[in-house]
XYZ file of N, CA, C and O in Angstrom:
476
model
N 21.029 43.456 2.396
C 21.268 42.273 3.061
C 21.754 41.104 3.327
O 20.394 40.327 2.921
N 22.382 40.203 2.898
C 21.701 39.270 1.970
C 22.311 37.930 3.121
O 22.239 37.656 4.531
N 21.488 36.882 3.128
C 21.174 36.178 4.054
C 21.845 34.727 4.077
O 22.523 34.468 2.747
N 22.450 34.166 5.037
C 23.774 33.608 4.902
C 22.483 32.009 4.777
O 21.236 31.537 4.824
N 23.464 30.490 3.874
C 23.044 30.426 3.008
C 22.806 28.853 4.112
O 23.704 28.824 4.767
N 21.785 28.633 3.775
C 21.954 27.102 4.320
C 21.856 26.148 4.622
O 21.427 25.903 3.007
N 22.603 24.843 4.774
C 22.977 23.470 4.033
C 22.105 22.868 4.142
O 21.575 22.447 5.802
N 21.362 22.013 3.489
C 20.755 21.206 3.965
C 20.959 19.633 3.527
O 21.284 19.404 2.908
N 21.287 18.825 4.498
C 21.498 17.498 5.311
C 20.756 16.626 4.257
O 19.709 16.647 4.939
N 21.351 15.584 3.165
C 19.772 14.873 2.350
C 20.375 13.067 3.573
O 21.623 13.361 3.044
N 19.481 12.475 2.997
C 19.769 11.158 4.085
C 18.855 9.783 2.777
O 17.746 10.138 2.719
N 19.890 9.041 1.747
C 19.210 8.544 0.812
C 18.474 7.493 1.943
O 18.523 6.494 2.560
N 17.215 7.050 1.357
C 16.413 6.205 1.771
C 16.418 4.683 2.065
O 16.979 4.420 0.888
N 15.665 3.875 2.808
C 15.838 2.342 2.375
C 15.411 1.534 1.069
O 15.287 0.803 0.795
N 14.041 3.004 1.285
C 13.313 1.825 -0.188
C 12.473 1.868 0.542
O 10.997 1.643 -0.029
N 11.679 1.881 1.985
C 10.700 1.734 2.508
C 11.141 2.700 3.753
O 11.812 2.470 4.847
N 10.133 3.463 3.818
C 10.314 4.728 4.926
C 9.578 4.496 6.087
O 9.829 5.098 6.001
N 8.515 3.123 6.154
C 8.351 3.054 7.155
C 9.644 2.639 8.405
O 9.919 2.361 9.735
N 10.421 1.610 7.568
C 11.905 1.042 8.416
C 12.047 2.255 8.133
O 12.736 2.119 9.707
N 12.318 3.198 7.350
C 13.220 4.337 7.531
C 13.145 5.230 8.731
O 13.648 5.855 9.690
N 11.757 4.626 9.399
C 10.985 5.336 10.596
C 11.336 4.727 11.595
O 11.064 5.260 12.420
N 12.147 3.505 12.087
C 11.793 2.488 12.799
C 11.340 1.728 12.836
O 11.203 1.007 14.610
N 10.162 1.480 12.183
C 9.142 0.684 12.713
C 9.595 -0.452 12.348
O 9.546 -0.504 11.555
N 8.593 -1.365 13.999
C 8.775 -2.956 13.486
C 8.381 -3.260 12.964
O 9.159 -4.672 11.914
N 7.648 -2.658 12.362
C 6.463 -3.484 11.463
C 6.463 -3.667 9.566
O 5.566 -3.317 9.447
N 7.598 -3.015 9.583
C 8.049 -1.881 8.435
C 7.634 -2.505 7.042
O 6.811 -2.594 6.497
N 7.874 -3.964 6.645
C 7.155 -4.921 5.733
C 6.175 -4.593 5.617
O 5.708 -4.414 4.641
N 5.554 -5.739 6.895
C 3.921 -5.105 6.484
C 3.564 -4.219 6.406
O 2.024 -4.175 5.713
N 3.565 -3.141 7.130
C 3.505 -1.692 6.852
C 3.652 -1.749 4.677
O 2.346 -0.653 4.312
N 4.351 -1.080 4.466
C 5.149 -1.217 3.046
C 3.882 -1.912 2.290
O 3.392 -2.035 1.202
N 4.391 -3.382 2.726
C 2.764 -3.972 1.711
C 1.038 -3.575 1.962
O 0.608 -3.455 0.871
N 0.946 -3.827 3.196
C -0.762 -2.756 3.175
C -0.418 -1.279 2.421
O -1.274 -1.288 1.749
N 0.260 -0.529 2.062
C 0.239 0.491 1.648
C -0.092 0.341 0.173
O -0.922 1.137 -0.307
N 0.765 -0.406 -0.327
C 0.953 -0.895 -1.882
C -1.115 -1.365 -1.723
O -1.317 -0.782 -3.365
N -1.383 -1.954 -1.552
C -2.554 -2.413 -1.223
C -3.257 -1.210 -1.312
O -4.387 -1.422 -2.552
N -3.429 -0.620 -0.566
C -4.320 0.008 -0.062
C -4.245 1.676 -1.505
O -5.225 2.069 -2.029
N -2.651 0.925 -2.068
C -2.800 2.219 -3.288
C -3.313 1.826 -4.607
O -4.084 2.771 -4.874
N -3.521 0.118 -4.758
C -3.865 -0.169 -5.211
C -5.305 -0.068 -5.422
O -6.381 -0.153 -6.532
N -6.302 -0.306 -4.200
C -7.591 -0.887 -3.511
C -8.092 1.428 -4.555
O -9.386 1.914 -4.722
N -6.581 2.266 -3.272
C -7.436 3.293 -4.243
C -7.608 4.024 -5.372
O -8.673 4.373 -6.248
N -6.579 3.341 -6.377
C -7.199 3.407 -7.513
C -8.307 2.642 -8.469
O -8.265 3.441 -9.363
N -8.533 1.869 -8.344
C -10.099 1.385 -8.614
C -10.198 2.079 -7.990
O -11.643 2.445 -9.031
N -11.054 2.942 -6.652
C -11.242 3.194 -6.562
C -12.049 4.061 -7.002
O -13.026 4.813 -8.161
N -11.241 5.788 -7.789
C -10.639 6.431 -8.246
C -11.671 6.320 -9.653
O -12.235 6.928 -10.987
N -10.737 5.412 -10.832
C -10.714 4.844 -11.830
C -12.632 4.303 -12.177
O -13.160 4.311 -13.165
N -13.404 3.497 -11.202
C -14.232 3.594 -11.228
C -14.929 4.776 -10.506
O -16.716 4.720 -11.112
N -14.410 6.256 -10.574
C -15.072 7.482 -10.188
C -16.260 7.001 -9.351
O -17.464 7.739 -9.464
N -16.125 6.813 -7.915
C -16.718 6.096 -6.781
C -16.849 6.895 -5.533
O -15.456 7.391 -5.431
N -18.252 7.784 -5.234
C -17.855 8.446 -4.374
C -17.348 7.766 -3.146
O -17.370 6.839 -3.243
N -16.656 7.977 -2.043
C -16.345 7.411 -0.812
C -17.590 5.818 -0.187
O -17.331 4.875 0.925
N -19.490 6.717 -0.532
C -20.063 6.442 0.498
C -20.393 4.811 -0.467
O -20.616 4.213 -0.565
N -20.218 4.977 -2.205
C -20.439 4.103 -2.672
C -19.374 2.856 -2.400
O -19.147 1.946 -2.303
N -18.627 3.221 -2.450
C -17.041 2.432 -2.416
C -17.071 1.526 -0.849
O -17.283 0.223 -0.906
N -17.792 2.420 -0.232
C -17.985 1.437 1.094
C -19.063 -0.018 1.048
O -18.744 -0.598 1.653
N -20.023 0.115 0.593
C -21.072 -0.799 -0.138
C -20.648 -1.844 -0.742
O -21.180 -2.224 -0.558
N -19.476 -1.869 -1.236
C -18.760 -2.700 -1.364
C -18.382 -3.769 -1.197
O -18.591 -4.374 -1.217
N -17.426 -3.335 -0.005
C -17.125 -4.471 0.479
C -18.056 -4.541 2.243
O -17.188 -5.160 3.053
N -18.527 -3.525 2.031
C -19.808 -3.458 3.124
C -19.198 -2.735 4.520
O -18.729 -2.867 5.605
N -18.213 -2.027 4.119
C -17.824 -0.953 5.346
C -18.497 0.162 6.029
O -18.853 0.629 5.075
N -17.972 0.626 6.674
C -18.638 1.851 7.243
C -17.703 3.173 6.003
O -16.955 2.752 5.566
N -18.646 4.540 5.608
C -17.729 5.009 5.114
C -16.504 5.964 5.207
O -15.561 5.855 5.205
N -16.530 5.862 7.085
C -15.181 6.396 7.294
C -14.160 5.740 7.008
O -12.913 5.946 7.169
N -14.080 4.354 7.081
C -12.953 3.651 6.402
C -12.871 3.527 5.358
O -11.833 3.317 4.974
N -12.946 3.813 4.590
C -13.115 4.165 3.224
C -12.004 6.081 3.196
O -10.939 5.346 2.046
N -12.921 6.821 3.877
C -11.876 8.032 4.166
C -10.686 7.298 4.884
O -9.348 8.082 3.866
N -10.363 6.523 5.512
C -9.389 6.112 6.331
C -8.448 6.083 4.629
O -7.067 6.054 5.367
N -8.861 4.877 4.699
C -7.670 4.641 3.187
C -7.319 5.585 2.565
O -6.079 5.603 1.998
N -8.217 5.886 1.991
C -8.566 6.992 1.455
C -6.589 8.125 1.879
O -6.000 8.889 0.511
N -6.575 7.804 3.248
C -5.850 9.538 3.607
C -4.854 8.298 3.974
O -3.902 9.051 4.800
N -4.651 7.111 2.620
C -3.043 6.454 3.777
C -3.400 6.173 5.064
O -2.090 5.482 5.611
N -4.038 5.803 5.780
C -3.493 5.149 6.838
C -4.023 3.185 7.223
O -5.076 3.730 7.196
N -3.241 2.830 7.820
C -2.895 1.867 7.869
C -3.759 0.516 8.324
O -3.999 -0.520 9.138
N -3.259 1.512 9.819
C -3.749 0.518 11.714
C -4.988 0.383 11.673
O -5.998 0.898 10.695
N -5.199 -0.601 11.712
C -6.907 -1.073 12.304
C -7.158 -2.150 10.332
O -8.362 -2.220 10.943
N -6.625 -1.690 9.966
C -6.949 -3.193 8.587
C -5.588 -4.137 8.077
O -4.428 -3.816 7.988
N -5.928 -5.312 8.574
C -4.957 -6.405 8.375
C -5.157 -6.808 6.935
O -5.841 -5.932 6.669
N -4.296 -7.547 6.676
C -3.900 -7.802 5.040
C -4.951 -8.338 4.694
O -5.075 -8.490 3.361
N -4.996 -9.114 5.049
C -6.694 -10.566 4.928
C -7.547 -9.218 4.920
O -8.689 -9.329 4.002
N -8.003 -8.509 6.136
C -9.254 -7.882 5.357
C -9.155 -7.081 3.520
O -9.982 -6.704 2.704
N -7.614 -6.642 3.757
C -7.275 -5.415 2.677
C -7.439 -6.136 0.608
O -7.408 -6.022 0.198
N -7.003 -7.299 1.677
C -7.072 -8.206 0.074
C -8.394 -9.073 0.245
O -8.973 -9.339 -0.821
N -9.431 -9.045 1.191
C -10.930 -9.202 0.848
C -11.791 -8.318 0.305
O -12.290 -8.189 -0.679
N -10.804 -6.705 0.239
C -11.572 -5.437 0.034
C -11.624 -5.656 -1.740
O -11.541 -5.614 -2.724
N -10.087 -5.761 -2.320
C -9.591 -6.277 -3.791
C -10.467 -7.212 -4.116
O -11.199 -7.070 -5.096
N -11.052 -8.188 -3.353
C -12.138 -9.206 -4.039
C -13.246 -8.765 -4.811
O -13.718 -8.997 -5.466
N -13.703 -7.838 -2.936
C -15.301 -6.845 -3.853
C -14.807 -5.619 -4.173
O -15.989 -6.060 -4.922
N -13.690 -5.721 -4.852
C -13.890 -4.738 -6.372
C -13.323 -5.614 -7.247
O -12.606 -4.653 -8.311
N -14.175 -6.988 -7.374
C -14.066 -7.767 -8.612
C -12.024 -7.634 -9.091
O -11.806 -8.255 -10.378
N -11.015 -8.042 -8.035
C -9.837 -8.676 -8.474
C -9.882 -9.762 -7.650
O -10.361 -9.865 -6.388
N -9.167 -10.778 -9.037
C -8.425 -11.822 -7.989
C -7.439 -12.370 -7.788
O -6.442 -10.718 -7.929
N -6.932 -12.420 -6.281
C -5.765 -12.716 -5.377
C -5.366 -13.718 -4.967
O -5.940 -14.389 -5.094
N -4.218 -13.535 -5.832
C -3.096 -15.114 -5.354
C -2.159 -14.458 -4.632
O -1.777 -13.589 -5.216
N -1.807 -15.686 -4.111
C -0.815 -16.237 -3.167
C 0.261 -16.847 -3.459
O -0.437 -18.033 -3.202
N 1.176 -16.705 -3.575
C 2.081 -17.668 -3.785
C 3.709 -18.008 -3.552
O 4.057 -16.557 -3.113
N 3.889 -19.027 -2.722
C 5.326 -19.450 -2.709
C 6.479 -19.486 -3.403
O 6.162 -20.815 -3.537
N 7.305 -18.643 -3.276
C 8.747 -19.869 -3.918
C 10.005 -19.685 -3.223
O 10.080 -18.179 -2.608
N 10.844 -20.062 -3.827
C 11.998 -19.921 -3.004
C 13.161 -18.706 -3.351
O 12.848 -18.472 -4.368
N 13.290 -18.161 -3.512
C 14.126 -16.562 -3.906
C 15.511 -17.396 -4.766
O 16.196 -18.062 -4.069
N 15.639 -16.353 -5.947
C 16.446 -16.956 -6.217
C 17.912 -16.369 -5.818
O 17.730 -15.528 -4.695
N 19.470 -16.682 -5.876
C 20.617 -16.424 -5.730
C 20.979 -14.616 -5.538
O 21.802 -14.240 -5.253
N 20.008 -14.285 -7.156
C 20.339 -13.363 -6.878
C 19.079 -11.666 -6.300
O 19.480 -10.658 -7.241
N 18.604 -12.116 -5.902
C 17.493 -11.776 -5.478
C 16.853 -11.717 -3.723
O 17.844 -12.747 -3.097
N 16.903 -10.310 -3.020
C 16.630 -10.716 -1.947
C 15.246 -10.606 -1.327
O 14.124 -10.446 -1.916
N 15.091 -11.918 -0.326
C 13.425 -12.054 -0.570
C 12.916 -11.104 -0.271
O 12.902 -10.322 0.511
N 11.712 -11.290 0.122
C 10.183 -10.291 0.374
C 9.702 -10.825 -0.407
O 8.652 -11.445 -0.936
N 8.145 -9.846 -0.461
C 7.201 -10.036 -0.465
C 7.703 -9.034 -2.479
O 8.181 -7.960 -2.445
N 6.302 -9.219 -3.463
C 6.271 -8.835 -4.418
C 4.449 -8.865 -4.777
O 3.310 -9.451 -4.605
N 4.241 -7.875 -5.902
C 3.410 -7.314 -5.898
C 2.703 -7.457 -6.721
O 3.561 -6.675 -8.115
N 1.599 -7.838 -8.065
C 1.562 -7.607 -8.935
C 0.148 -7.056 -9.792
O -0.491 -8.255 -9.715
N -0.316 -6.832 -10.937
C -1.914 -6.235 -10.956
C -1.632 -6.646 -12.312
O -0.179 -6.473 -13.845
N -2.076 -6.289 -13.198
C -2.550 -6.009 -15.043
C -1.004 -5.002 -16.099
O -0.569 -5.420 -16.342
N -0.848 -3.925 -14.592
C -0.053 -2.978 -15.305
C 1.256 -3.517 -15.170
O 2.036 -2.527 -15.421
N 1.734 -3.998 -13.681
C 3.027 -3.616 -13.376
C 3.272 -5.296 -11.738
O 2.399 -5.365 -11.496
N 4.844 -5.130 -11.872
C 4.811 -6.079 -10.503
C 5.406 -4.735 -9.923
O 6.544 -3.782 -10.101
N 5.544 -4.784 -8.258
C 5.984 -4.653 -7.722
C 6.785 -5.117 -6.056
O 6.179 -5.826 -5.914
N 8.184 -4.864 -6.030
C 8.633 -5.842 -4.978
C 8.954 -4.815 -3.756
O 9.063 -3.307 -3.906
N 8.786 -5.930 -2.630
C 8.808 -5.077 -1.836
C 9.638 -5.802 -0.765
O 9.288 -6.688 -0.292
N 10.991 -5.955 -0.951
C 11.805 -6.208 0.024
C 11.596 -6.201 1.470
O 11.341 -5.437 2.103
N 11.732 -7.131 2.197
C 11.639 -7.597 3.799
C 13.278 -6.624 4.392
O 14.136 -6.660 3.681
């Protein structure tokens, strides 16, 4: 006996999963997620344990665990940028007018790539 085929409906996302979920602070969450991704990449590159990584910014190990698991609540942008400094990164903040052909938003750049985060 053949099973009936199910039709799965797909919806194209906006590029910001937090906005797609209807969260009011979606732009900030997307920015935090990008920074946390960079922090986690540095921890992996250095082959640090969570305990070793916690010693760098001077936070309890469970906070590093939360970051590794993508839990963004409880971390301000200022705190995350401070972690980047403690991980030997220079953090630059620049503000400029949006060009006519670009949507205003945030962008992050590191040595390897640039990430645009439209608001």
